[in-house]
mmCIF file of C-alpha atoms in Angstrom:
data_model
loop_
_atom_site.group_PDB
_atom_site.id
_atom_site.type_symbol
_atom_site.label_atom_id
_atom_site.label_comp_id
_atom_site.label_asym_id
_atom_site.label_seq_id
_atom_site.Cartn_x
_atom_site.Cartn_y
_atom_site.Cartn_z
ATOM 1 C CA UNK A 1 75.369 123.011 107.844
ATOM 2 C CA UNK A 2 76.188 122.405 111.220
ATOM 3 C CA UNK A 3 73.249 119.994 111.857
ATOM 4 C CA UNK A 4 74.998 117.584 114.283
ATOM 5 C CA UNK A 5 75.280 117.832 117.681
ATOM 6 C CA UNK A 6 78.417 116.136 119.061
ATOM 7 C CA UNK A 7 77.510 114.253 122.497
ATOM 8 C CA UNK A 8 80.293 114.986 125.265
ATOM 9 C CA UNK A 9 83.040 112.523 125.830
ATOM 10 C CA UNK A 10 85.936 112.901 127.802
ATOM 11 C CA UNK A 11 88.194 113.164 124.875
ATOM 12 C CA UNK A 12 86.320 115.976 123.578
ATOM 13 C CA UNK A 13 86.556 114.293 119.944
ATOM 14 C CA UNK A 14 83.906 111.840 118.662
ATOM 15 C CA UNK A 15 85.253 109.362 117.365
ATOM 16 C CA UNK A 16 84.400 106.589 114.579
ATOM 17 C CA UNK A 17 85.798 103.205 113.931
ATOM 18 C CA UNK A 18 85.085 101.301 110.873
ATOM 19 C CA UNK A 19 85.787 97.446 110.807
ATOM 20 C CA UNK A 20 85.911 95.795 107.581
ATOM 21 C CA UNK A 21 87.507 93.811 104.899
ATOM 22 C CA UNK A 22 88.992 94.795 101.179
ATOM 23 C CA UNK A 23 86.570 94.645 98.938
ATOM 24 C CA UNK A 24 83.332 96.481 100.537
ATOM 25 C CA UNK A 25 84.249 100.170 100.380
ATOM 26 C CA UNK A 26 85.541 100.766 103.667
ATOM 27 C CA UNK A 27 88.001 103.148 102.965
ATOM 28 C CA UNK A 28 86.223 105.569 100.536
ATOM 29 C CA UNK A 29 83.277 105.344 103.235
ATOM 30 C CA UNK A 30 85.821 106.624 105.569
ATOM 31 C CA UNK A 31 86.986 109.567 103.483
ATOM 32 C CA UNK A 32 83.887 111.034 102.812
ATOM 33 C CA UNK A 33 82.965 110.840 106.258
ATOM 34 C CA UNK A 34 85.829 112.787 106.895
ATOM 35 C CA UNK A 35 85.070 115.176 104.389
ATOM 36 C CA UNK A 36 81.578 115.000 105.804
ATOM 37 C CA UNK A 37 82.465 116.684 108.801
ATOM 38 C CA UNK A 38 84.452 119.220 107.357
ATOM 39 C CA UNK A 39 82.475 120.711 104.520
ATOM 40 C CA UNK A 40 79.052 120.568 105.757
ATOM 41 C CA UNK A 41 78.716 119.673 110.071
ATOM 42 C CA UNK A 42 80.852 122.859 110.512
ATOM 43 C CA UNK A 43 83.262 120.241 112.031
ATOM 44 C CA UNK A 44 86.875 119.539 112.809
ATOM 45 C CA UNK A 45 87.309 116.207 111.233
ATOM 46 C CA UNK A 46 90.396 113.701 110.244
ATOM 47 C CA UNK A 47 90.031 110.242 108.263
ATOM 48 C CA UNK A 48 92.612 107.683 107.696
ATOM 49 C CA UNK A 49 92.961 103.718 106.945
ATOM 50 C CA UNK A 50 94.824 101.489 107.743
ATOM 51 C CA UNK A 51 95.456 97.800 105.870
ATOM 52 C CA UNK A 52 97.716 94.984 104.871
ATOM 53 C CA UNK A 53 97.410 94.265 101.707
ATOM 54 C CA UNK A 54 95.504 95.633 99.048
ATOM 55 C CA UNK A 55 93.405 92.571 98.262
ATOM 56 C CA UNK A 56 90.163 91.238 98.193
ATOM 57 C CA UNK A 57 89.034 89.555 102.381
ATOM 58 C CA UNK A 58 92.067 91.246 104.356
ATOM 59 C CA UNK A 59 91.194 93.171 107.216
ATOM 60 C CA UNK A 60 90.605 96.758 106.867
ATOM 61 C CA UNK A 61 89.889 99.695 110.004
ATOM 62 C CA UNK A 62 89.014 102.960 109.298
ATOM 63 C CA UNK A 63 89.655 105.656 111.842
ATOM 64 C CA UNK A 64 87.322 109.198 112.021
ATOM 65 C CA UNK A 65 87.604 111.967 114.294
ATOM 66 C CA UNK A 66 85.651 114.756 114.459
ATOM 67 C CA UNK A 67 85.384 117.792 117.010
ATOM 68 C CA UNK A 68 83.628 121.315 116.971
ATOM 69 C CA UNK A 69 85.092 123.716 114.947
ATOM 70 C CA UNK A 70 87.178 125.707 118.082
ATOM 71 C CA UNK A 71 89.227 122.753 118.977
ATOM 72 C CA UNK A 72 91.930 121.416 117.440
ATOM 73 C CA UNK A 73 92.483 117.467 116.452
ATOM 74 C CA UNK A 74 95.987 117.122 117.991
ATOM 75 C CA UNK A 75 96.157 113.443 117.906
ATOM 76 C CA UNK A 76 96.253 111.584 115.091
ATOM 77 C CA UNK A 77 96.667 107.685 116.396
ATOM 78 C CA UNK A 78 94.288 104.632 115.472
ATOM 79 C CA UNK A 79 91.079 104.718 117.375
ATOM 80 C CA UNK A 80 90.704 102.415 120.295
ATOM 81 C CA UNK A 81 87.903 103.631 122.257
ATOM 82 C CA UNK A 82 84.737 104.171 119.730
ATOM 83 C CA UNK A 83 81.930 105.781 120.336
ATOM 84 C CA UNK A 84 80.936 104.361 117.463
ATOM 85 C CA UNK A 85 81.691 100.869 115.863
ATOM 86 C CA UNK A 86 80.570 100.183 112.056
ATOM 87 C CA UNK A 87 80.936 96.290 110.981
ATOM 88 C CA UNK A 88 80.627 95.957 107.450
ATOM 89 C CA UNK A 89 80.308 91.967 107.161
ATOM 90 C CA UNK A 90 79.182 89.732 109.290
ATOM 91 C CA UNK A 91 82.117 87.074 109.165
ATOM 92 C CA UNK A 92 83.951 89.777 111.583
ATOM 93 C CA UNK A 93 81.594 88.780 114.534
ATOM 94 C CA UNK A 94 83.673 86.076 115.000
ATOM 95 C CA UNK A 95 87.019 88.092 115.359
ATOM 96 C CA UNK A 96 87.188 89.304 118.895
ATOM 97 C CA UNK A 97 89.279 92.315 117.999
ATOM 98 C CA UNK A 98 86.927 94.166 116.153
ATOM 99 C CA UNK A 99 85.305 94.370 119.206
ATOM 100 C CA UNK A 100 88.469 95.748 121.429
ATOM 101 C CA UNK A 101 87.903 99.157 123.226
ATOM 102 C CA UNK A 102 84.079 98.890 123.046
ATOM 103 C CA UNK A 103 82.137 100.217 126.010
ATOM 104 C CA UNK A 104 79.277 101.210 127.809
ATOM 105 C CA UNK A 105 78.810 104.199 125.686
ATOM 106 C CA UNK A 106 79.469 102.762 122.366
ATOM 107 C CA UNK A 107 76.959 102.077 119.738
ATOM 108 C CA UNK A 108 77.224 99.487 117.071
ATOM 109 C CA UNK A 109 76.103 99.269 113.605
ATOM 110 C CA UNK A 110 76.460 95.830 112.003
ATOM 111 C CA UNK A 111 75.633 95.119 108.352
ATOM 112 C CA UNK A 112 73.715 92.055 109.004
ATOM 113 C CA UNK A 113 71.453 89.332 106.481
ATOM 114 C CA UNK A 114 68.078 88.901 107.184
ATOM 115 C CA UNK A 115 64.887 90.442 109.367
ATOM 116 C CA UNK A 116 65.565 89.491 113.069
ATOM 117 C CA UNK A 117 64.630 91.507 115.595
ATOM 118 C CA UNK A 118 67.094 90.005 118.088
ATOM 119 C CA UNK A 119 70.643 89.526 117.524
ATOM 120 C CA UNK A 120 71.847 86.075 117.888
ATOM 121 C CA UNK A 121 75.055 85.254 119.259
ATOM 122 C CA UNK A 122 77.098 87.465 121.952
ATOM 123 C CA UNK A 123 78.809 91.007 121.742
ATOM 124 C CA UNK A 124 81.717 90.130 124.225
ATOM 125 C CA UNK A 125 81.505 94.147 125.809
ATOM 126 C CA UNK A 126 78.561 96.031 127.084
ATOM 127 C CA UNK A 127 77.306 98.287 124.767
ATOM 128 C CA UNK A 128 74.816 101.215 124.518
ATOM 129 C CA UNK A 129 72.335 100.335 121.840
ATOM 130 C CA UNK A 130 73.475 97.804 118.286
ATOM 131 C CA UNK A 131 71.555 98.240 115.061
ATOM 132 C CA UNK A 132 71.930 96.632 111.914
ATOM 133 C CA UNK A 133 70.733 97.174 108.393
ATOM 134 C CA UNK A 134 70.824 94.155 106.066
ATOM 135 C CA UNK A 135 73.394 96.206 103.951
ATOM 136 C CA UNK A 136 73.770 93.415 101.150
ATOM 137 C CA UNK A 137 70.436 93.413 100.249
ATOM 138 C CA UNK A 138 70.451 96.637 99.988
ATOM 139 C CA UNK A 139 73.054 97.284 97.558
ATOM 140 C CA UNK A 140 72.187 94.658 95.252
ATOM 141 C CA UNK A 141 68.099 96.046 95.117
ATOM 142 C CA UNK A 142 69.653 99.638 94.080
ATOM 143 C CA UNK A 143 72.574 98.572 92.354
ATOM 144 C CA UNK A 144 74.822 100.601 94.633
ATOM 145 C CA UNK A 145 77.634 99.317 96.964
ATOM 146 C CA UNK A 146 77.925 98.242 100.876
ATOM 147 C CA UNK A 147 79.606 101.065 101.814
ATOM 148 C CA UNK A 148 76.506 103.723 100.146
ATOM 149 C CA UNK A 149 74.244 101.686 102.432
ATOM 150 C CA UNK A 150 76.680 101.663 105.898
ATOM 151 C CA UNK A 151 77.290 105.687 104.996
ATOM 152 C CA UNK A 152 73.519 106.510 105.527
ATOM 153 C CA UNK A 153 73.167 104.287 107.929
ATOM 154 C CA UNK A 154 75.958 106.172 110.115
ATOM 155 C CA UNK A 155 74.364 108.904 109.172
ATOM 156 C CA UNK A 156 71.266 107.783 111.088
ATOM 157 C CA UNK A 157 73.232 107.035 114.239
ATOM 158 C CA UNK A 158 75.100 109.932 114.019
ATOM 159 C CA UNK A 159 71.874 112.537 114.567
ATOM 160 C CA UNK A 160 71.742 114.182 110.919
ATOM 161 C CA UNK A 161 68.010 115.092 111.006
ATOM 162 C CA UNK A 162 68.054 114.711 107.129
ATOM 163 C CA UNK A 163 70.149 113.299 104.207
ATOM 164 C CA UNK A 164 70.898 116.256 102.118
ATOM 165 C CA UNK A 165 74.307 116.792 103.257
ATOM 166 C CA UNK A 166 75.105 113.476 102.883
ATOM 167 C CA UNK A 167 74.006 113.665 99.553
ATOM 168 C CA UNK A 168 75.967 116.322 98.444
ATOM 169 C CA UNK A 169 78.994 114.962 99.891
ATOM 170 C CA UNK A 170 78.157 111.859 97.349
ATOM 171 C CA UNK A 171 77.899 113.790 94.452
ATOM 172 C CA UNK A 172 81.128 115.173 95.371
ATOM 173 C CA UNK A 173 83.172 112.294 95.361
ATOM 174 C CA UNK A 174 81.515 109.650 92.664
ATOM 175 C CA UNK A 175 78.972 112.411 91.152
ATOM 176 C CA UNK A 176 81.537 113.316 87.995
ATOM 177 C CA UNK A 177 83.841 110.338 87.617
ATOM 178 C CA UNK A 178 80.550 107.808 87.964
ATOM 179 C CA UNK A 179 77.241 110.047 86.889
ATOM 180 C CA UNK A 180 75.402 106.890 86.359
ATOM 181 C CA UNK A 181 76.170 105.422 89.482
ATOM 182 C CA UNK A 182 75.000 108.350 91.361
ATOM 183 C CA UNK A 183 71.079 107.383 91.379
ATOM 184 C CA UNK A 184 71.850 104.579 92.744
ATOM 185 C CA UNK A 185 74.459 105.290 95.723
ATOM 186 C CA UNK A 186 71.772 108.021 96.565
ATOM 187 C CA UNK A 187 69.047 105.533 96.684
ATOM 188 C CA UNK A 188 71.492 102.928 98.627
ATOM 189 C CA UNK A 189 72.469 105.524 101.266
ATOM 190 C CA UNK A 190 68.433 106.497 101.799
ATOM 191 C CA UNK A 191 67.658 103.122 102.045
ATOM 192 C CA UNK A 192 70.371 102.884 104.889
ATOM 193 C CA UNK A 193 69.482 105.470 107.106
ATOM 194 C CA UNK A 194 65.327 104.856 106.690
ATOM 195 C CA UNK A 195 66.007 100.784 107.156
ATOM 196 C CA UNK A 196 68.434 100.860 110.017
ATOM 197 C CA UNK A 197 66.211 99.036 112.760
ATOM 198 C CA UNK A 198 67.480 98.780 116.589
ATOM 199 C CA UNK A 199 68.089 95.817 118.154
ATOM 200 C CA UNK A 200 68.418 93.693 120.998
ATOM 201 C CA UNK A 201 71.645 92.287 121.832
ATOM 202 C CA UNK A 202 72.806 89.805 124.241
ATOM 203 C CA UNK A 203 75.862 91.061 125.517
ATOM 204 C CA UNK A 204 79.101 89.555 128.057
ATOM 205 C CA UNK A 205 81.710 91.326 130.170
ATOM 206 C CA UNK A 206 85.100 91.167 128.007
ATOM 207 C CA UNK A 207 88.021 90.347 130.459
ATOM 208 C CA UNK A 208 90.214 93.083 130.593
ATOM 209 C CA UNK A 209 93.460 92.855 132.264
ATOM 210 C CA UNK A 210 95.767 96.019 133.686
ATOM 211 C CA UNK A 211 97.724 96.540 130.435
ATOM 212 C CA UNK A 212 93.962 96.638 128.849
ATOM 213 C CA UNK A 213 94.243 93.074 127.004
ATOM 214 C CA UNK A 214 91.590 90.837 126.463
ATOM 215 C CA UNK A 215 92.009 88.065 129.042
ATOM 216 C CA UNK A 216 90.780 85.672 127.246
ATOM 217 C CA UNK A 217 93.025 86.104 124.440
ATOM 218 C CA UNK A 218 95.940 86.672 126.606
ATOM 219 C CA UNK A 219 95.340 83.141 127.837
ATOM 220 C CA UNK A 220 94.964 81.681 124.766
ATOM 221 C CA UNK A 221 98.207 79.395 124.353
ATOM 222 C CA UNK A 222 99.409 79.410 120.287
ATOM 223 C CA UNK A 223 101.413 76.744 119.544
ATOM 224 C CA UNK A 224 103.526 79.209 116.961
ATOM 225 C CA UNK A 225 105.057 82.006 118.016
ATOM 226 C CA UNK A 226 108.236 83.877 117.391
ATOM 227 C CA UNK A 227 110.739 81.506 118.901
ATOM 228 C CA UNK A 228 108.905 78.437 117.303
ATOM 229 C CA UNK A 229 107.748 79.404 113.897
ATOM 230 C CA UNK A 230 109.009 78.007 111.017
ATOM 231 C CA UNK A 231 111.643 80.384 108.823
ATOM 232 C CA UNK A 232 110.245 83.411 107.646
ATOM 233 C CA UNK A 233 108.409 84.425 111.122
ATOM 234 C CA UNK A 234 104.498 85.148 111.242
ATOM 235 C CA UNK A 235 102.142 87.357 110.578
ATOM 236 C CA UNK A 236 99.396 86.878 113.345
ATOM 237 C CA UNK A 237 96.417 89.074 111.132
ATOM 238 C CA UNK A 238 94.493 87.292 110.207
ATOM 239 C CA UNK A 239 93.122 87.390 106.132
ATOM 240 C CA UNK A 240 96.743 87.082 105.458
ATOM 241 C CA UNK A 241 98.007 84.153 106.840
ATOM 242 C CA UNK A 242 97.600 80.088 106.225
ATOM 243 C CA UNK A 243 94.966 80.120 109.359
ATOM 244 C CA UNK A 244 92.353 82.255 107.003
ATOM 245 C CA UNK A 245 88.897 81.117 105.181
ATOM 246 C CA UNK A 246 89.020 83.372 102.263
ATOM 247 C CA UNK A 247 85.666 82.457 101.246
ATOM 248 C CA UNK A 248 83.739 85.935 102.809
ATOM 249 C CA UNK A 249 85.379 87.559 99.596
ATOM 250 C CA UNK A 250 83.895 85.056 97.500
ATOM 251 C CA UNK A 251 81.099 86.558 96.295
ATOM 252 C CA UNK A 252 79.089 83.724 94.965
ATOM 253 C CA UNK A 253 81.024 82.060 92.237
ATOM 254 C CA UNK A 254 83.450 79.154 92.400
ATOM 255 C CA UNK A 255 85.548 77.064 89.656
ATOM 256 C CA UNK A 256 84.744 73.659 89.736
ATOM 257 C CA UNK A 257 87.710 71.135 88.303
ATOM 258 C CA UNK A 258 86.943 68.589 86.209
ATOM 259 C CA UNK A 259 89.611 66.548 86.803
ATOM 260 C CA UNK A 260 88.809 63.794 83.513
ATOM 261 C CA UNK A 261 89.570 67.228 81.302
ATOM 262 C CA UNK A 262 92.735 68.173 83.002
ATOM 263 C CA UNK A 263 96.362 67.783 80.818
ATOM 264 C CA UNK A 264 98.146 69.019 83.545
ATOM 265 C CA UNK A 265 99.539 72.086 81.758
ATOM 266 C CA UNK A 266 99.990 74.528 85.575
ATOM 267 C CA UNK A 267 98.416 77.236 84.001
ATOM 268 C CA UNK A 268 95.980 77.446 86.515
ATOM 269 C CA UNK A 269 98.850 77.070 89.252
ATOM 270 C CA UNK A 270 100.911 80.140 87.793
ATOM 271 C CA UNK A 271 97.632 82.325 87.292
ATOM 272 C CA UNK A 272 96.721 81.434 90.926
ATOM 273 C CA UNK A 273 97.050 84.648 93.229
ATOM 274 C CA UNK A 274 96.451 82.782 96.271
ATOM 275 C CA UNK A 275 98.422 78.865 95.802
ATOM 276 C CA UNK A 276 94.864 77.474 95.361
ATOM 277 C CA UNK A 277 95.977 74.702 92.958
ATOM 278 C CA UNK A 278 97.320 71.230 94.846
ATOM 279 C CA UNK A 279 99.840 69.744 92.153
ATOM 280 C CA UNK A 280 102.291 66.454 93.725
ATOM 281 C CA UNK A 281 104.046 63.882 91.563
ATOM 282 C CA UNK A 282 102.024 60.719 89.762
ATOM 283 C CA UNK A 283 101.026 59.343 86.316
ATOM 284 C CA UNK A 284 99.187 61.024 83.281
ATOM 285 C CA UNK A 285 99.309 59.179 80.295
ATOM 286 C CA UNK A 286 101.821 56.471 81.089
ATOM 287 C CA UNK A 287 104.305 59.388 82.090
ATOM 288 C CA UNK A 288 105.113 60.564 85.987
ATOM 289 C CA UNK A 289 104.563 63.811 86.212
ATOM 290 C CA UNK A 290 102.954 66.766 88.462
ATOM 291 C CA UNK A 291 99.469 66.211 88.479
ATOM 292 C CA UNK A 292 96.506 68.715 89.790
ATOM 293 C CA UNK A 293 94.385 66.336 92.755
ATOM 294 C CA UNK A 294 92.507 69.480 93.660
ATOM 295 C CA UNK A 295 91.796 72.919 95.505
ATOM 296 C CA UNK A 296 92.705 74.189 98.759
ATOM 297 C CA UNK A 297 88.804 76.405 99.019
ATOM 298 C CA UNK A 298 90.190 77.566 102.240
ATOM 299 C CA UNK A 299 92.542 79.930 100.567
ATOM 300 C CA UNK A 300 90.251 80.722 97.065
ATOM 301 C CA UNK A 301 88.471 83.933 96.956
ATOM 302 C CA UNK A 302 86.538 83.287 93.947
ATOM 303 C CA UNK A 303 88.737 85.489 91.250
ATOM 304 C CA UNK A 304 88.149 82.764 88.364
ATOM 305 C CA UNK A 305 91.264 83.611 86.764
ATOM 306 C CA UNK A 306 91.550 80.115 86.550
ATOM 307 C CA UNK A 307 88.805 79.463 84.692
ATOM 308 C CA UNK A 308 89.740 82.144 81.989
ATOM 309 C CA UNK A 309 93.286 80.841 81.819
ATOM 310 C CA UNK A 310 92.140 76.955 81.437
ATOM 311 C CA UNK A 311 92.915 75.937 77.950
ATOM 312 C CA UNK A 312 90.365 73.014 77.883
ATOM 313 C CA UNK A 313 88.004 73.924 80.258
ATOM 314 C CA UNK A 314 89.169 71.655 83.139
ATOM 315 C CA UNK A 315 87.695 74.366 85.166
ATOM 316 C CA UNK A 316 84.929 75.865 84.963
ATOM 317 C CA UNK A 317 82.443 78.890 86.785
ATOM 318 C CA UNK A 318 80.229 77.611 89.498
ATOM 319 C CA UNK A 319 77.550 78.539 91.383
ATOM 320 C CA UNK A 320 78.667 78.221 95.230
ATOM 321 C CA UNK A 321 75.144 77.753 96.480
ATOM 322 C CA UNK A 322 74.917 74.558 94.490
ATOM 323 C CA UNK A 323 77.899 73.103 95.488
ATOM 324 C CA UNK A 324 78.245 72.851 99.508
ATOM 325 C CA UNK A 325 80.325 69.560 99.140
ATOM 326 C CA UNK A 326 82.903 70.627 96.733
ATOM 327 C CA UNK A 327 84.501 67.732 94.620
ATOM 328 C CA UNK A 328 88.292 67.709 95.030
ATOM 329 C CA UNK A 329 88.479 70.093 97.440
ATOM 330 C CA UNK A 330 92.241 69.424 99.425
ATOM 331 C CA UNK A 331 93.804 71.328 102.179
ATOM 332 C CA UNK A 332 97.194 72.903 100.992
ATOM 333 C CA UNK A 333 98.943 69.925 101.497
ATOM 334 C CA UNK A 334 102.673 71.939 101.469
ATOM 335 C CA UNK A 335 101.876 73.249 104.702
ATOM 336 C CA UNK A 336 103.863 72.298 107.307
ATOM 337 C CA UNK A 337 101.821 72.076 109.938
ATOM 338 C CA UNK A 338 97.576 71.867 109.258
ATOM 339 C CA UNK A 339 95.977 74.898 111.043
ATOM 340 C CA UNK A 340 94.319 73.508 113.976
ATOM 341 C CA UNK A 341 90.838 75.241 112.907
ATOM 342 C CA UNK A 342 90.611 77.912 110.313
ATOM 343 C CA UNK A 343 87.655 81.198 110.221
ATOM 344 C CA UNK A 344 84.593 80.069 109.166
ATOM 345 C CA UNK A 345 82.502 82.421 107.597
ATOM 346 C CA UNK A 346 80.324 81.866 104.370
ATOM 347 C CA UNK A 347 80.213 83.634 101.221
ATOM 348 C CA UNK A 348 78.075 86.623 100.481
ATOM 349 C CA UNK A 349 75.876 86.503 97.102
ATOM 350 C CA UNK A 350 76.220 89.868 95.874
ATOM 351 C CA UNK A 351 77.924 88.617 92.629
ATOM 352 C CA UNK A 352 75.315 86.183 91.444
ATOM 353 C CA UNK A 353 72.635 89.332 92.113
ATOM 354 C CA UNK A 354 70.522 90.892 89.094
ATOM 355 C CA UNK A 355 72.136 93.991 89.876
ATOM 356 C CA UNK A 356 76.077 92.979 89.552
ATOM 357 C CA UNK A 357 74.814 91.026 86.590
ATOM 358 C CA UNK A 358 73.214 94.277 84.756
ATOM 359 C CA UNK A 359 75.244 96.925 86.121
ATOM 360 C CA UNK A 360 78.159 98.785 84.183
ATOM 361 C CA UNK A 361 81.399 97.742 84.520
ATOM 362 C CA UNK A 362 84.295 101.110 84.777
ATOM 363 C CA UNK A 363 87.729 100.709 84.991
ATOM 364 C CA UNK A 364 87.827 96.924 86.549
ATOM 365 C CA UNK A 365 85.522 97.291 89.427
ATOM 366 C CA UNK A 366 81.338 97.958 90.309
ATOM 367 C CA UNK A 367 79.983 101.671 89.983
#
C-alpha cells in the first residue's frame, strides 16, 4: 500500500479524466480506479460518470479524484483541468472537446492502432508527455477488454512501481462473478502497463478566450441553434444526434440487403434501434406500397438485429472490411435538412477477432 506518490498541483487533488464512448468499459475502469485509490494507495479517492444514453458509440467521461489520506475531497464537480487525460478510441481525436482543459502539465494516454513512434495529426493544447498503447490489439490477443488494457496502462503513468495492487483490485471486482475471465483481464492489464510506449506529439496552442472557451469553436457559426431548430429543440452531443457516424461502435460486422429477396414485410424497420431502414412509397408486385431502397450506415452500429429478425434472409451478416462501397447505402432521407458533414471515424475489428469469436458469452455481453 501506499506506493504512489501524488505530484503537487495547485488543487492539491490529482485528478483523472477518462474520455470514451459506451461500449469499451469506461465506466467500470473508472470505478475501480476509484476503489484503487482507496483500498490499496492509502488514498482519498472519488469516481463518478457521466453519460447520455446507455448505448453502444455515445460519449462517455469519467471523472477520478484522488488526494492523500489527511485531506478531504470537498468538491465533487466534473473534471476540467486533468492532469491526466485517458482516450479510449481513437475516433475521439477528432472531437475537440475531449481535449478542453488540457495543459502544460497534463499527460495523455491514447489507445491508439498500430506501431508508430510519432503521433500523426495535432493535439490542439500543449501537453507534457502523450503515450499510447495499441489497446485493441491487446484485448483481442488475451481475450480481455479495452478498458483491462487502458487500467494498466494508467497504472504505468500513474507511478505504481508494480502491478500487484492493481491486480488485486481486479480480482475484486470481476474475480467471483467472471473467474474465467480473470486470466485474461490480468494478462490484458500487464500487457498495458509493460507496452505503453512514449511518444512524440506535434502539438498547437488552443485559443482560449476570457470565459475559457475554445475560440475556435466559439467562432464556429451553426446554422441550427435554439431559435432556428426545427420542433423538438437539439441536442448538440454529439453520438446522439442526426450529425453522428455511428460506425466506431461497429465492431466489424454489417448486414448487407439484398434487395431481389426483400417482400417488404418492415420487420427490419420496427426491430431497428437506430431508424436505419429507408422505406418511401412505390411498386412491389403490381401493388404501391412502402418499399425498403436501403440503409442510412451513418446511423447503424452494427447490432444485426436485423438480420435475425429477416424472415427470408433479405439481410444478411457482413464482413465490413469487404465491403467499403456498401450497396444501397442512403442517407436518412426524412431528415429535414442533410447534415452538412457528419464524424468520420472507422470501425474497430474487435468483433471479427479469434478471441470474441472463442470467448464465453455471460449474461449478454464479453467476459
Amino acid at each position: 500500500m501506499g506506493k504512489i506518490s501524488l505530484p503537487e498541483t495547485a488543487s492539491g487533488y490529482y485528478e483523472i479524466r477518462l474520455e470514451s464512448i459506451g461500449g469499451l468499459g469506461a465506466n467500470l475502469c473508472g470505478k475501480m480506479l476509484g476503489e484503487l485509490g482507496m483500498k490499496y494507495l492509502d488514498l482519498n479517492s472519488t469516481s463518478f460518470s457521466s453519460y447520455g444514453s446507455e448505448k453502444t458509440g455515445t460519449p462517455v467521461k469519467g471523472f477520478i479524484r484522488y488526494c492523500k489520506k489527511d485531506k478531504e475531497i470537498r468538491i465533487h464537480s466534473p473534471i476540467i483541468e486533468p492532469d491526466l487525460l485517458v482516450i479510449f478510441h481513437q475516433a475521439l481525436l477528432r472531437d475537440g472537446s475531449a481535449w478542453e482543459g488540457c495543459h502544460e502539465n497534463t499527460q495523455v494516454i491514447i489507445s491508439l492502432e498500430g506501431g508508430q513512434e510519432k503521433f500523426e495529426g495535432k493535439i490542439p493544447v500543449r501537453v507534457k508527455k502523450c503515450y499510447v498503447v495499441n489497446a485493441q490489439k491487446i484485448a483481442m490477443e488475451t481475450h480481455s477488454r479495452i478498458n483491462m488494457v487502458m487500467l494498466g496502462a494508467v497504472a504505468k503513468v500513474m507511478g505504481l512501481t508494480d502491478l500487484e495492487d492493481v491486480n488485486k483490485i481486479c480480482a475484486d471486482t470481476l474475480g467471483k462473478k467472471y473467474p474465467d475471465a480473470l486470466k485474461g483481464n490480468l494478462e490484458g492489464i500487464r500487457r498495458g502497463y509493460e507496452e505503453l510506449r512514449i511518444v512524440e506529439a506535434n502539438t498547437t496552442d488552443m485559443k482560449m478566450s476570457e470565459e475559457g472557451i475554445n475560440e475556435d469553436r466559439k467562432s464556429a457559426k451553426r446554422e441550427w441553434g435554439y431559435a432556428n431548430a426545427p420542433i423538438g429543440g437539439i441536442n448538440p452531443r454529439y453520438g446522439s444526434t442526426v450529425t453522428a457516424d455511428l460506425s466506431p461502435s461497429r465492431q466489424g460486422y454489417i448486414p448487407l440487403f439484398i434487395k431481389e429477396r426483400c417482400i417488404n414485410c418492415g420487420l427490419c424497420d420496427s426491430t431497428c434501434p437506430d431508424m436505419v431502414f429507408q422505406f418511401a412509397k412505390g411498386e412491389y408486385k403490381g401493388r404501391e406500397m412502402m418499399v425498403n431502397k436501403g440503409l442510412d450506415y451513418y446511423h447503424c452500429k452494427g447490432c444485426l438485429r436485423c438480420v435475425d429478425v429477416c424472415p427470408v434472409n433479405a439481410l444478411v451478416q457482413g464482413l465490413e472490411a469487404e465491403h467499403p462501397d456498401k450497396e444501397y447505402f442512403l442517407p436518412n432521407q426524412d431528415l429535414v435538412r442533410m447534415p452538412d458533414d457528419y464524424i468520420k471515424t472507422g470501425p474497430d475489428g474487435y468483433i471479427t477477432s479469434e478471441s470474441y469469436l472463442t470467448e464465453e458469452r455471460m449474461e449478454g455481453g464479453e467476459v
